Tab-separated table of C-alpha atoms in Angstrom:
chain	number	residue	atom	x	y	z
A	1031	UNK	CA	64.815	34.771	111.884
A	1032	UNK	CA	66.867	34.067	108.798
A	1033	UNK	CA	70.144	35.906	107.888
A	1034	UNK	CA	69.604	39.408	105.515
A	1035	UNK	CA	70.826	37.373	102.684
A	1036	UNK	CA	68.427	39.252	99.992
A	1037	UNK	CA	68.095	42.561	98.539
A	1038	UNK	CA	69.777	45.475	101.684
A	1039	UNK	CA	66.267	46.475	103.109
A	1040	UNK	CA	64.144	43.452	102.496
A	1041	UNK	CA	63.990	40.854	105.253
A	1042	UNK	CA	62.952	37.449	104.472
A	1043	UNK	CA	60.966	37.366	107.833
A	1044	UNK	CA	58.910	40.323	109.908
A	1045	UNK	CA	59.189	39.684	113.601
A	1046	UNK	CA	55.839	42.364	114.114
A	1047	UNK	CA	52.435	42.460	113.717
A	1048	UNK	CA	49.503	44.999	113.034
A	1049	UNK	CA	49.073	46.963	109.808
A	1050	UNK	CA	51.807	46.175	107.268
A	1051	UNK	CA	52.214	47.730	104.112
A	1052	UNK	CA	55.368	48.651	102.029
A	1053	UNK	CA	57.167	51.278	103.830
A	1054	UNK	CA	56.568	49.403	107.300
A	1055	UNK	CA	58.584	46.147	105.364
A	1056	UNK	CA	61.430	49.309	104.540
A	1057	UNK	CA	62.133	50.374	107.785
A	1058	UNK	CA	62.031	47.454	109.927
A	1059	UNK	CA	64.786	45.879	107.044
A	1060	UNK	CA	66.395	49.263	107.568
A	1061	UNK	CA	66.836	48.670	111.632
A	1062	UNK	CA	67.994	45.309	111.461
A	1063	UNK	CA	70.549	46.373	108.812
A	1064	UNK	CA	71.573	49.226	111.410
A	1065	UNK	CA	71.728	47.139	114.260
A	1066	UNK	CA	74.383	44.672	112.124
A	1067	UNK	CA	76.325	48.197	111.190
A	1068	UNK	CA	76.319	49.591	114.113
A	1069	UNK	CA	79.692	48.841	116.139
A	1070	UNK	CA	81.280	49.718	113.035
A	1071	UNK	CA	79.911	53.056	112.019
A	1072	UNK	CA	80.654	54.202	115.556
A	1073	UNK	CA	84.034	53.327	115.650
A	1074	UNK	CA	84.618	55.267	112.225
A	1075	UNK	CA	82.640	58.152	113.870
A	1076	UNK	CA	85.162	58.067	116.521
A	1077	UNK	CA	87.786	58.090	114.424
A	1078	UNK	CA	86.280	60.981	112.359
A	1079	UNK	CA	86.190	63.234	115.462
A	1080	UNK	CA	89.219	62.252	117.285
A	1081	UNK	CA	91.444	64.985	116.551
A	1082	UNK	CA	94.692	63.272	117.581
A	1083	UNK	CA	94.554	60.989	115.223
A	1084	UNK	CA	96.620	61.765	111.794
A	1085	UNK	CA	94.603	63.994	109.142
A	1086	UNK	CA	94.976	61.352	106.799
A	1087	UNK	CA	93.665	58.368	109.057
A	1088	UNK	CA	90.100	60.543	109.378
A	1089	UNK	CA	89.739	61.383	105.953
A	1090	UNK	CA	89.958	57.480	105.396
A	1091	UNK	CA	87.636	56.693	108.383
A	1092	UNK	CA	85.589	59.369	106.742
A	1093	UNK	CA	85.488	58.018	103.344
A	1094	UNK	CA	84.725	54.704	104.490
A	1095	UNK	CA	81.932	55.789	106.309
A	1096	UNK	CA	80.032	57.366	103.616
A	1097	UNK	CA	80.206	54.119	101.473
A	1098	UNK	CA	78.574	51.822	103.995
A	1099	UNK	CA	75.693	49.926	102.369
A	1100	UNK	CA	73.427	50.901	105.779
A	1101	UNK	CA	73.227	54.573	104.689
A	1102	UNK	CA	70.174	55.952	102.574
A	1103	UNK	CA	71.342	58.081	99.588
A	1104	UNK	CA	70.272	61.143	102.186
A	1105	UNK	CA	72.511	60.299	104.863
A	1106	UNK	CA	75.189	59.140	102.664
A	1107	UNK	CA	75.330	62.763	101.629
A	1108	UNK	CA	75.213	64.574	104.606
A	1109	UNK	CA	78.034	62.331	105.794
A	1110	UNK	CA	80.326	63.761	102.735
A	1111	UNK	CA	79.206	67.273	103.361
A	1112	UNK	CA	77.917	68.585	100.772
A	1113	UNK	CA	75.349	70.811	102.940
A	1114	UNK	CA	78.041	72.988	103.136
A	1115	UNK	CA	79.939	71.680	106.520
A	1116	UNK	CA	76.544	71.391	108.545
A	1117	UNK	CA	77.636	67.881	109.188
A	1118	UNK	CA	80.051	66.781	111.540
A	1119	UNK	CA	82.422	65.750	109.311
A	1120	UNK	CA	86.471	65.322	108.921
A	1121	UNK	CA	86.341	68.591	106.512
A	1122	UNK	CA	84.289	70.803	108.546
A	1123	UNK	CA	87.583	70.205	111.460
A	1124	UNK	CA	89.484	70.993	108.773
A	1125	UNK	CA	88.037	74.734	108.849
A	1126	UNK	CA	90.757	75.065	111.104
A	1127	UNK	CA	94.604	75.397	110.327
A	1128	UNK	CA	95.375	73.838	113.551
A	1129	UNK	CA	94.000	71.001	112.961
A	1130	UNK	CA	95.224	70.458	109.233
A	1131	UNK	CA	98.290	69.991	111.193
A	1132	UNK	CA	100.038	73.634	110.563
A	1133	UNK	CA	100.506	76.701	112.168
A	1134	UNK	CA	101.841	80.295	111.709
A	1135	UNK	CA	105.487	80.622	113.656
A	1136	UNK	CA	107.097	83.644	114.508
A	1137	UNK	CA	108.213	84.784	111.381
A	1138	UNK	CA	104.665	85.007	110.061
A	1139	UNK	CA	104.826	81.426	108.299
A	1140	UNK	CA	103.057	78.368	107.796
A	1141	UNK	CA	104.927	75.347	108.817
A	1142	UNK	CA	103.779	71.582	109.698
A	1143	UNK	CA	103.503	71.095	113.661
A	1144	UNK	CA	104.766	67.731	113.411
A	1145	UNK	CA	107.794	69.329	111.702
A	1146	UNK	CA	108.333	73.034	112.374
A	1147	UNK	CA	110.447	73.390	109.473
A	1148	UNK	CA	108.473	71.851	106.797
A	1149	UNK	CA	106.180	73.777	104.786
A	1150	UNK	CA	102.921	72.837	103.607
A	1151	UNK	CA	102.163	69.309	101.423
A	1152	UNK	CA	100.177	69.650	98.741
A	1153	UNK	CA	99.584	65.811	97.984
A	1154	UNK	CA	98.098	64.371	101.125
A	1155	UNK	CA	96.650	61.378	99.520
A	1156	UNK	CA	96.625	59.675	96.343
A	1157	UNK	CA	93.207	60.887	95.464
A	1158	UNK	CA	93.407	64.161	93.653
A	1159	UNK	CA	89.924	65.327	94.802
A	1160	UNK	CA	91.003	64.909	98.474
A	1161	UNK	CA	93.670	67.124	97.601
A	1162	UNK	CA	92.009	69.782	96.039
A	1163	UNK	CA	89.833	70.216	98.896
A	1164	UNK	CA	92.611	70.026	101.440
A	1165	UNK	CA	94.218	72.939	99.659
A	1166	UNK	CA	91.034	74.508	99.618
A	1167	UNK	CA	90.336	74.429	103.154
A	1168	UNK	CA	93.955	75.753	103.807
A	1169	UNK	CA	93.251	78.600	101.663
A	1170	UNK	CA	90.135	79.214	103.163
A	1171	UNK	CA	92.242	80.032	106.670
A	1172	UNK	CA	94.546	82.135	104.516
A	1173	UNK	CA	91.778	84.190	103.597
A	1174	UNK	CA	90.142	84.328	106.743
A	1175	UNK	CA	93.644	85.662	107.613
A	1176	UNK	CA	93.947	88.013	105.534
A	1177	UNK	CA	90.649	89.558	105.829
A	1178	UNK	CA	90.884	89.938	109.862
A	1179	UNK	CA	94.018	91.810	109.408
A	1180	UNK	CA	92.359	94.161	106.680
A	1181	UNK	CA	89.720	94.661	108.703
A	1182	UNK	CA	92.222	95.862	111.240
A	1183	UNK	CA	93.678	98.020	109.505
A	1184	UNK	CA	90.243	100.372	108.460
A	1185	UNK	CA	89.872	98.364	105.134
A	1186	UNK	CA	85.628	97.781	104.868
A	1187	UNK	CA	84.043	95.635	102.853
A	1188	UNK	CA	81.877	97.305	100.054
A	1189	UNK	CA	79.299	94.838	97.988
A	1190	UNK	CA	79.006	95.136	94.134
A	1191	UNK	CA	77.005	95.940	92.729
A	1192	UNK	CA	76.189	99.071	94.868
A	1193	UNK	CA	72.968	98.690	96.858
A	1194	UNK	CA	72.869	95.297	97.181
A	1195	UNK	CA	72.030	93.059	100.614
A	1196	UNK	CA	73.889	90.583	101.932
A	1197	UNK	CA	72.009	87.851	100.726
A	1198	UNK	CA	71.670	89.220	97.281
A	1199	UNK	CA	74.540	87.493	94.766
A	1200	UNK	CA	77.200	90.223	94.839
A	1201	UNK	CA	80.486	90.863	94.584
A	1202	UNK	CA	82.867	91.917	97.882
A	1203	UNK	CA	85.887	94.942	97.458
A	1204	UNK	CA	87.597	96.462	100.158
A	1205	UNK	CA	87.929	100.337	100.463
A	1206	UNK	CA	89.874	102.135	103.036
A	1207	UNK	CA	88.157	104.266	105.732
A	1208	UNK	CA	86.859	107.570	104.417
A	1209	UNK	CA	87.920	106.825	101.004
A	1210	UNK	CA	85.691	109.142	99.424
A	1211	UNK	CA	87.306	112.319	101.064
A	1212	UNK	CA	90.733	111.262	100.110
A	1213	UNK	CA	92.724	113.392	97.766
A	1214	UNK	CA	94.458	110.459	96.145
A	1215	UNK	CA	92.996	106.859	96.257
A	1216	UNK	CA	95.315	103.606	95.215
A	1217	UNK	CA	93.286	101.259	93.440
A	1218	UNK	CA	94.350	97.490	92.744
A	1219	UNK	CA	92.947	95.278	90.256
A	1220	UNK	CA	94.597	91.589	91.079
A	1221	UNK	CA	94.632	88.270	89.542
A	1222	UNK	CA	91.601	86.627	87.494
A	1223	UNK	CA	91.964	83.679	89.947
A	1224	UNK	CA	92.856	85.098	93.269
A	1225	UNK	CA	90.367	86.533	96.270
A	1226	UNK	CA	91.058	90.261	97.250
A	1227	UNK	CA	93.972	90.816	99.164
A	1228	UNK	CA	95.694	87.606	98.301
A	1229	UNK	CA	99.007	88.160	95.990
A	1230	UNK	CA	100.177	84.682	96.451
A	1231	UNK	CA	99.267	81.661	98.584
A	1232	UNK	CA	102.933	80.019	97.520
A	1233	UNK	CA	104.321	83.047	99.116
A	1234	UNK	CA	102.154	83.168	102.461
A	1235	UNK	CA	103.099	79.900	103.428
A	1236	UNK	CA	106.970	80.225	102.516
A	1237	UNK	CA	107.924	83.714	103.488
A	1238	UNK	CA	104.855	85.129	105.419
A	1239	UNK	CA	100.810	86.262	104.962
A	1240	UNK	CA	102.072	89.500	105.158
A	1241	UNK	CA	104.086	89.068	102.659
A	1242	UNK	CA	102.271	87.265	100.207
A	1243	UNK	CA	99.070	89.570	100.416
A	1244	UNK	CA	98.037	92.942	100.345
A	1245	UNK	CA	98.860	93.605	104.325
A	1246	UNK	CA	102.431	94.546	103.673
A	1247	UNK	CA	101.257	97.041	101.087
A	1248	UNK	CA	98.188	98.501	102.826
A	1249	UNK	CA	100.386	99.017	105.417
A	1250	UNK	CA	103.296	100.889	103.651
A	1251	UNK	CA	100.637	102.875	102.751
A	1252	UNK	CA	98.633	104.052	105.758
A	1253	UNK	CA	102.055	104.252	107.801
A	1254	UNK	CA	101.456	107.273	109.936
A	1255	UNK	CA	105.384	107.322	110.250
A	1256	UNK	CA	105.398	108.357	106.379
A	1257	UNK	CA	106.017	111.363	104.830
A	1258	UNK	CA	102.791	112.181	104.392
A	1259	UNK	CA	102.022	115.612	107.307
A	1260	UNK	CA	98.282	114.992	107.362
A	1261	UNK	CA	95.376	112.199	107.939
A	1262	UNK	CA	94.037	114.223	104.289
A	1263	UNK	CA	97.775	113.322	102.468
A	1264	UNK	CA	97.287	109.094	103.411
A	1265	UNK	CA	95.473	107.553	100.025
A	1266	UNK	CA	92.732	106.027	100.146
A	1267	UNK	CA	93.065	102.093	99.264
A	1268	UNK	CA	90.865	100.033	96.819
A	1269	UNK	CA	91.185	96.278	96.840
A	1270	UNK	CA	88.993	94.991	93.685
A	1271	UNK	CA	87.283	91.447	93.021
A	1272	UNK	CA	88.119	90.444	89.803
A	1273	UNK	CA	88.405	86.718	91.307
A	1274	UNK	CA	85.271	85.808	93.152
A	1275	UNK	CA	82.746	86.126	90.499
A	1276	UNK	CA	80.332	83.212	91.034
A	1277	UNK	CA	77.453	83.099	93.586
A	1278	UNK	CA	77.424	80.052	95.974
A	1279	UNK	CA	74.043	79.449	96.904
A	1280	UNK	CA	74.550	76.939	99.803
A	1281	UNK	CA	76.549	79.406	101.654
A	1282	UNK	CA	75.870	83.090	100.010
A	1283	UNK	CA	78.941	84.044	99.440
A	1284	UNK	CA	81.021	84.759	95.832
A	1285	UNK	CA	83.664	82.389	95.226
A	1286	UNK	CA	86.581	82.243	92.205
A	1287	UNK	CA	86.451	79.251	89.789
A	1288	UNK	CA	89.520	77.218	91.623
A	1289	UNK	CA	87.046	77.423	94.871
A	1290	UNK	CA	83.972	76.374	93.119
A	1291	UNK	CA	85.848	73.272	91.509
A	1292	UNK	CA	86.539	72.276	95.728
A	1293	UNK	CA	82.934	72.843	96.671
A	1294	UNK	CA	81.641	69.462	98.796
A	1295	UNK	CA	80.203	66.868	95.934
A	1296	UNK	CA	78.054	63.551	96.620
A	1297	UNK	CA	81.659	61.758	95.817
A	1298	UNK	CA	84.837	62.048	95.009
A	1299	UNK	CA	84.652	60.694	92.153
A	1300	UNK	CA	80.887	63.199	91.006
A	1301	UNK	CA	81.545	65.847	89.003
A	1302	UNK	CA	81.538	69.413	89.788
A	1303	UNK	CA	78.215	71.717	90.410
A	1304	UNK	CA	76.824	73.186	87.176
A	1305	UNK	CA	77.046	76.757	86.561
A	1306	UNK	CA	73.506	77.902	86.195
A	1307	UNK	CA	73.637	81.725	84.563
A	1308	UNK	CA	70.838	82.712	86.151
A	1309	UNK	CA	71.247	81.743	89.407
A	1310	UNK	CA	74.912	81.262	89.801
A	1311	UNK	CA	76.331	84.036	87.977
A	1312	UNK	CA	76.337	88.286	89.710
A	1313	UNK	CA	74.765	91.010	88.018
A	1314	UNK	CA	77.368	93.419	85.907
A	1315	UNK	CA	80.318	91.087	86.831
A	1316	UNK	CA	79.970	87.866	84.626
A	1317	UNK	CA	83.623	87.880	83.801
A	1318	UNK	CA	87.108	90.152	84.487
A	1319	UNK	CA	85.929	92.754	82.231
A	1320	UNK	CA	82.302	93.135	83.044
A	1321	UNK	CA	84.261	93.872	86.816
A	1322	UNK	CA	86.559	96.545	85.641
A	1323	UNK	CA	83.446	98.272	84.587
A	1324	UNK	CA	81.176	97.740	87.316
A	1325	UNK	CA	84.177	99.508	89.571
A	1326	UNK	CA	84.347	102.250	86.874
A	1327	UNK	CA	81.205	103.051	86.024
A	1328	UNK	CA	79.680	102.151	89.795
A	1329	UNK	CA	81.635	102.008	92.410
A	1330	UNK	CA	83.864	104.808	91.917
A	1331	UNK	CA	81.710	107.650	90.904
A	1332	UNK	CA	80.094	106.812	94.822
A	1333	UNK	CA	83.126	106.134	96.638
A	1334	UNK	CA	85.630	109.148	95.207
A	1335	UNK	CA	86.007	112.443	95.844
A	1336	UNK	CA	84.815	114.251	92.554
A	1337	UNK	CA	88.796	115.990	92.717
A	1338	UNK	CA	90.103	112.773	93.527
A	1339	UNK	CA	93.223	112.249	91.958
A	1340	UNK	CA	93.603	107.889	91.090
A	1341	UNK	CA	96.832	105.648	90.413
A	1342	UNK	CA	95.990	102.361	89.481
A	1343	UNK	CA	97.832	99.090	89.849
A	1344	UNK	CA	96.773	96.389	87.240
A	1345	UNK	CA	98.218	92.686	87.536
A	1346	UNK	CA	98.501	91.055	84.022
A	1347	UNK	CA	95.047	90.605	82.332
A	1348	UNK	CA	93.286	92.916	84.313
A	1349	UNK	CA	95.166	95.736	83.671
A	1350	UNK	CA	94.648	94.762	80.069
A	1351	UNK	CA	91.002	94.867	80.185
A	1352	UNK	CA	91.618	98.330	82.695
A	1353	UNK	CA	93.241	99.859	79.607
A	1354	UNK	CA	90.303	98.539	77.203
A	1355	UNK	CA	87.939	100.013	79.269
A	1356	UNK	CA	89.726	103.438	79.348
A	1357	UNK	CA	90.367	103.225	75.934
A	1358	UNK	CA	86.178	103.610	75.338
A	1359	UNK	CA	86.010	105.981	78.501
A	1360	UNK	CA	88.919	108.201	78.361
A	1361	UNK	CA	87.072	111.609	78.358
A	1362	UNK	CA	85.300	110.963	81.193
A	1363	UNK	CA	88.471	109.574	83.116
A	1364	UNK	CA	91.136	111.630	81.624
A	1365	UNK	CA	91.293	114.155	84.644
A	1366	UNK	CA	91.349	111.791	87.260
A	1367	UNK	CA	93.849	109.224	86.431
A	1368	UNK	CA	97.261	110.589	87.536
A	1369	UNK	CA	99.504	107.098	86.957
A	1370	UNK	CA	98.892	103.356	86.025
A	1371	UNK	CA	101.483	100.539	86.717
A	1372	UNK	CA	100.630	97.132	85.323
A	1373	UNK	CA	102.391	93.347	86.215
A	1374	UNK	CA	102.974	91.689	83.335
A	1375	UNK	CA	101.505	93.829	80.764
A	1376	UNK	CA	99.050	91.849	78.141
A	1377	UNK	CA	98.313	94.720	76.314
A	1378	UNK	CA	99.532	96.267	73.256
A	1379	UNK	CA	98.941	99.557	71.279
A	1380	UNK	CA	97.750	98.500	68.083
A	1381	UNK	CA	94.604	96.416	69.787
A	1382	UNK	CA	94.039	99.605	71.905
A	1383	UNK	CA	93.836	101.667	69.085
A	1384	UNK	CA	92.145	99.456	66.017
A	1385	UNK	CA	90.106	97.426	68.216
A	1386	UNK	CA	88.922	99.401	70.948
A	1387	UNK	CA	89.510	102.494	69.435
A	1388	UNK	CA	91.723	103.975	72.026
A	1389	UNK	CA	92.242	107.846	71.510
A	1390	UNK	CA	95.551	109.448	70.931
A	1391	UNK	CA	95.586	111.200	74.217
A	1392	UNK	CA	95.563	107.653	76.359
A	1393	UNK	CA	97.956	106.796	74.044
A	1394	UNK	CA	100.519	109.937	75.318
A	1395	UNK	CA	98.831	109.174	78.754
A	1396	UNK	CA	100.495	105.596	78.739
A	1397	UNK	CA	104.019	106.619	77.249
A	1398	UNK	CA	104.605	109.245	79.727
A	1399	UNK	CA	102.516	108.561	82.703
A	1400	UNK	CA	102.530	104.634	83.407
A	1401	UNK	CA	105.380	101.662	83.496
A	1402	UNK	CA	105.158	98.456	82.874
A	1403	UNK	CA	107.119	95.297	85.257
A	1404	UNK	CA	107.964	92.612	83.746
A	1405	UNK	CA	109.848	88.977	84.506
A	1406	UNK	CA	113.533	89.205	84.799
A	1407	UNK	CA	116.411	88.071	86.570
A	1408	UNK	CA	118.202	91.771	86.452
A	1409	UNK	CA	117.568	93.666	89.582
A	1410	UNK	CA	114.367	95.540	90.435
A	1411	UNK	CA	113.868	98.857	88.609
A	1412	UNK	CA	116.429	98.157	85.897
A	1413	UNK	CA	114.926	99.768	82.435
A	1414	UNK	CA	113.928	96.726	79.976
A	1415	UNK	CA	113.983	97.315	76.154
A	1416	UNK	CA	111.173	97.167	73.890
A	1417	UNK	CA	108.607	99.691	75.070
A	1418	UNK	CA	106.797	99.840	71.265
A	1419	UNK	CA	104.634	96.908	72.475
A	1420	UNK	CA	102.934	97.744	75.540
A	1421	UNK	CA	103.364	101.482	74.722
A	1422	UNK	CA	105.282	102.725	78.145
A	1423	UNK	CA	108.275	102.493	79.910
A	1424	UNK	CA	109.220	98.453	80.724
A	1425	UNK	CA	111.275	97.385	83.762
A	1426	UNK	CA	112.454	94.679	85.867
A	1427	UNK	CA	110.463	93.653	88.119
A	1428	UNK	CA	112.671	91.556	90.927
A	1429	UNK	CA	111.047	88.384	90.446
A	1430	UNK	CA	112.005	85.779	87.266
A	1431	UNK	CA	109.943	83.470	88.249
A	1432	UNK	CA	106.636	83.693	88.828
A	1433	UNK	CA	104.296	86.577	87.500
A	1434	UNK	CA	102.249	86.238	90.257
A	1435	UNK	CA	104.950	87.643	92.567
A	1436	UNK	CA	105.773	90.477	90.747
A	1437	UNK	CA	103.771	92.684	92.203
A	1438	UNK	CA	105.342	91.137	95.392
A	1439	UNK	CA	109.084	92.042	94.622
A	1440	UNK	CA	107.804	95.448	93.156
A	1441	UNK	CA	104.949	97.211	94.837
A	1442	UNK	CA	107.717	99.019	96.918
A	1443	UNK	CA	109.167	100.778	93.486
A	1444	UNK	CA	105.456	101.454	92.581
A	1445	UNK	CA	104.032	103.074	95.332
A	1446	UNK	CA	107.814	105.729	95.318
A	1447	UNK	CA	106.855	106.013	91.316
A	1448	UNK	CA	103.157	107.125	92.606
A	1449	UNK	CA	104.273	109.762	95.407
A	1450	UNK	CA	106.621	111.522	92.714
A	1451	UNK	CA	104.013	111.926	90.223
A	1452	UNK	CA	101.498	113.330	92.410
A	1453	UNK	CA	104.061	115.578	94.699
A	1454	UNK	CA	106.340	116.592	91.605
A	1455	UNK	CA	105.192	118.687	89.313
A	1456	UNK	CA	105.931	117.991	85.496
A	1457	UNK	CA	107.427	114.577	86.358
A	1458	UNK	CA	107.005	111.748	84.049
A	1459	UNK	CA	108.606	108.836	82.331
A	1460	UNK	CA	111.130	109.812	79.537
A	1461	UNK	CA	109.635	108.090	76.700
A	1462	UNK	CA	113.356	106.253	75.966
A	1463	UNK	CA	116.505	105.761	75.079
A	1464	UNK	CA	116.865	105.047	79.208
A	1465	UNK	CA	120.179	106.941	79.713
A	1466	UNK	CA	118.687	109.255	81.964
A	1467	UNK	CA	116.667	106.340	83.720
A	1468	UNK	CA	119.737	104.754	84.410
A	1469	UNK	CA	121.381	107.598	85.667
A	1470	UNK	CA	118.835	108.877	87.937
A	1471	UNK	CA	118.287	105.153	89.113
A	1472	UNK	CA	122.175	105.043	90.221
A	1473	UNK	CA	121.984	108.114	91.796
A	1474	UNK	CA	119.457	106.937	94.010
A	1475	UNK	CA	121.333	103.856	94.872
């Protein structure tokens, strides 16, 4: 029989007999080009599962694997796992944090087993995509993290919109235990680009998941050590979703943008899945805003406590499109809302009130009965200038960094700010100068 010299499944020469047509001629080409493969691809399988060897020494083996000429555009893409980690490939091991090569020490902290006291690397390889999905998958542990210990602490999930199955596209919150009997319920809208829960995945890795989520806070919350006298006095705690609003159909489950961009291609080098509207996007929550008033105008009228008294934390532009909302709502909301506290504030009053029409009374509302925390390098709770803008009392927030960390470095000051205006009666914010901010701040210290 002559060498395979020709086109990859066409033999010169058919060692059989019988019946032969066209697809007969395929598959016999396709053995013999098998059988010439085959010492290789199971050495790179080998190396693929051999979880000893160095993460970046599989994902070669892997790579190489999927671009060997043997493979039918089929297998080829089962081997780079698109179906969603079905296949047995290098990134499905990756699902665990173990095996990315890190681990959580005692202090709560993700650090490198090969070196305990090196943190994690984003740039594994000079590929970018194999990067992107390596942070991914790290994040993916994060949040698997994060939710176990929410879970543990009472939080439930609760899909959006209301009513909806599991399999339907929809949107996942977290609510405290009982929420809808509580007298006062916390609710937190976070980042446009973030899963609930999750404050900061720089900060999980560097100073602890507790940390750098919402665990530290739901905790300081639901301490039974507190001052609160009765199960009744704990708030209730609402984690919102303003991040994970597309629907992944290969795995039915919501996802943010930066997750979707990661999702397993054909290639490296393919580009990203398109965004169908129809199929890919949920029902009242195509965007940020279309969120804030799903939880508005469905969740909460279900899940509170027609008495309920609310405080709400808003994190930079959702606590913009919080006060929008209000601004169109604020009869219906004015008797419930008892304080606001936004991160970053990108609001200001003149939009509130030309654009969205925002009534006088939310006006007054927001100078007296909300703050604002800010980037600075002056230490937490010191009174900022320039309250005109943002319409409410501006202050430092701890962190001069990053805004993602403010509510980080601050939650602490917001959470004493929310017990006085519900347990005092006739506090709020003096409406500036800050002389008696300042003094009342250094008598506490």
């Amino acid at each position: 029989m002559k060498p395979l010299s020709r086109a990859l499944f066409r033999a010169p020469t058919l060692d059989l007999g019988g019946f032969i047509n066209a697809r007969v001629i395929r598959d016999h080409s396709k053995r013999k080009v098998f059988e010439a493969n085959e010492q290789r691809r199971q050495a790179l399988r080998y190396m693929i599962r051999n979880t000893a060897l160095p993460a970046q020494v599989r994902a070669s083996a892997q790579l190489h694997l999927t671009k060997m000429h043997c493979y039918t555009r089929p297998t080829q893409i089962n081997n780079r796992c698109v179906l969603g980690g079905i296949a047995r490939g290098v990134f499905r091991d990756f699902r665990i944090a173990r095996e990315l090569g890190y681990f959580i020490n005692e202090d709560d902290q993700i650090r490198q087993i090969a070196n305990p006291t090196q943190k994690y690397q984003y740039k594994v390889n000079r590929n970018d995509r194999v990067n992107e999905v390596y942070k991914d998958t790290m994040n993916t542990c994060c949040r698997r993290l994060v939710d176990q210990r929410l879970k543990a602490l009472g939080l439930q999930t609760i899909r959006l919109p209301l009513g909806t199955t599991a399999t339907d596209p929809h949107v996942p919150i977290y609510a405290s235990k009982d929420v809808e009997q509580k007298k006062r319920v916390i609710i937190i809208f976070g980042e446009r680009h973030l899963e609930p829960g999750i404050f900061s995945y720089r900060v999980m890795g560097e100073e602890g998941n507790n940390i750098g989520s919402a665990i530290s806070l739901v905790e300081s919350i639901l301490n039974k050590n507190s001052s609160h006298t009765a199960e009744d006095d704990v708030p209730g705690i609402i984690l919102t979703n303003p991040g994970q609003l597309l629907w992944y159909r290969g795995r039915g489950r919501a996802v943010t943008w930066t997750e979707w961009m990661a999702l397993p291609r054909e290639s490296a080098v393919h580009e990203s899945f398109r965004i169908d509207p129809d199929k890919n996007k949920i029902p009242k929550n195509g965007d940020y805003r279309e969120h804030v008033g799903c939880v508005f105008d469905d969740a909460l009228p279900e899940l509170l406590h027609k008495d309920a008294k609310v405080d709400i934390i808003g994190l930079e532009w959702t606590g913009n499109a919080v006060v929008e909302y209000l601004s169109q709502h604020w009869p219906i909301w004015q008797g419930q809302i008892d304080g606001i506290c936004f991160c970053e504030p990108q609001h200001t009053i003149p939009d509130l009130i030309n654009i969205h029409g925002a009534p006088q009374s939310l006006i007054d509302f927001l100078s007296r009965r909300s703050r604002a925390y800010l980037l600075s390098d002056k230490p937490l709770d010191t009174p900022l200038e320039e309250r005109d803008e943002c319409g409410c009392n501006r202050y430092a927030s701890g962190e001069d960094l990053y805004q993602e960390n403010i509510i980080i470095r601050s939650w602490p000051s917001m959470l004493r700010w929310f017990e006085e205006l519900s347990s005092v009666e006739g506090f709020e914010e003096v409406e500036g100068p800050f002389d008696g901010q300042v003094q009342a701040i250094t008598e506490d210290i």
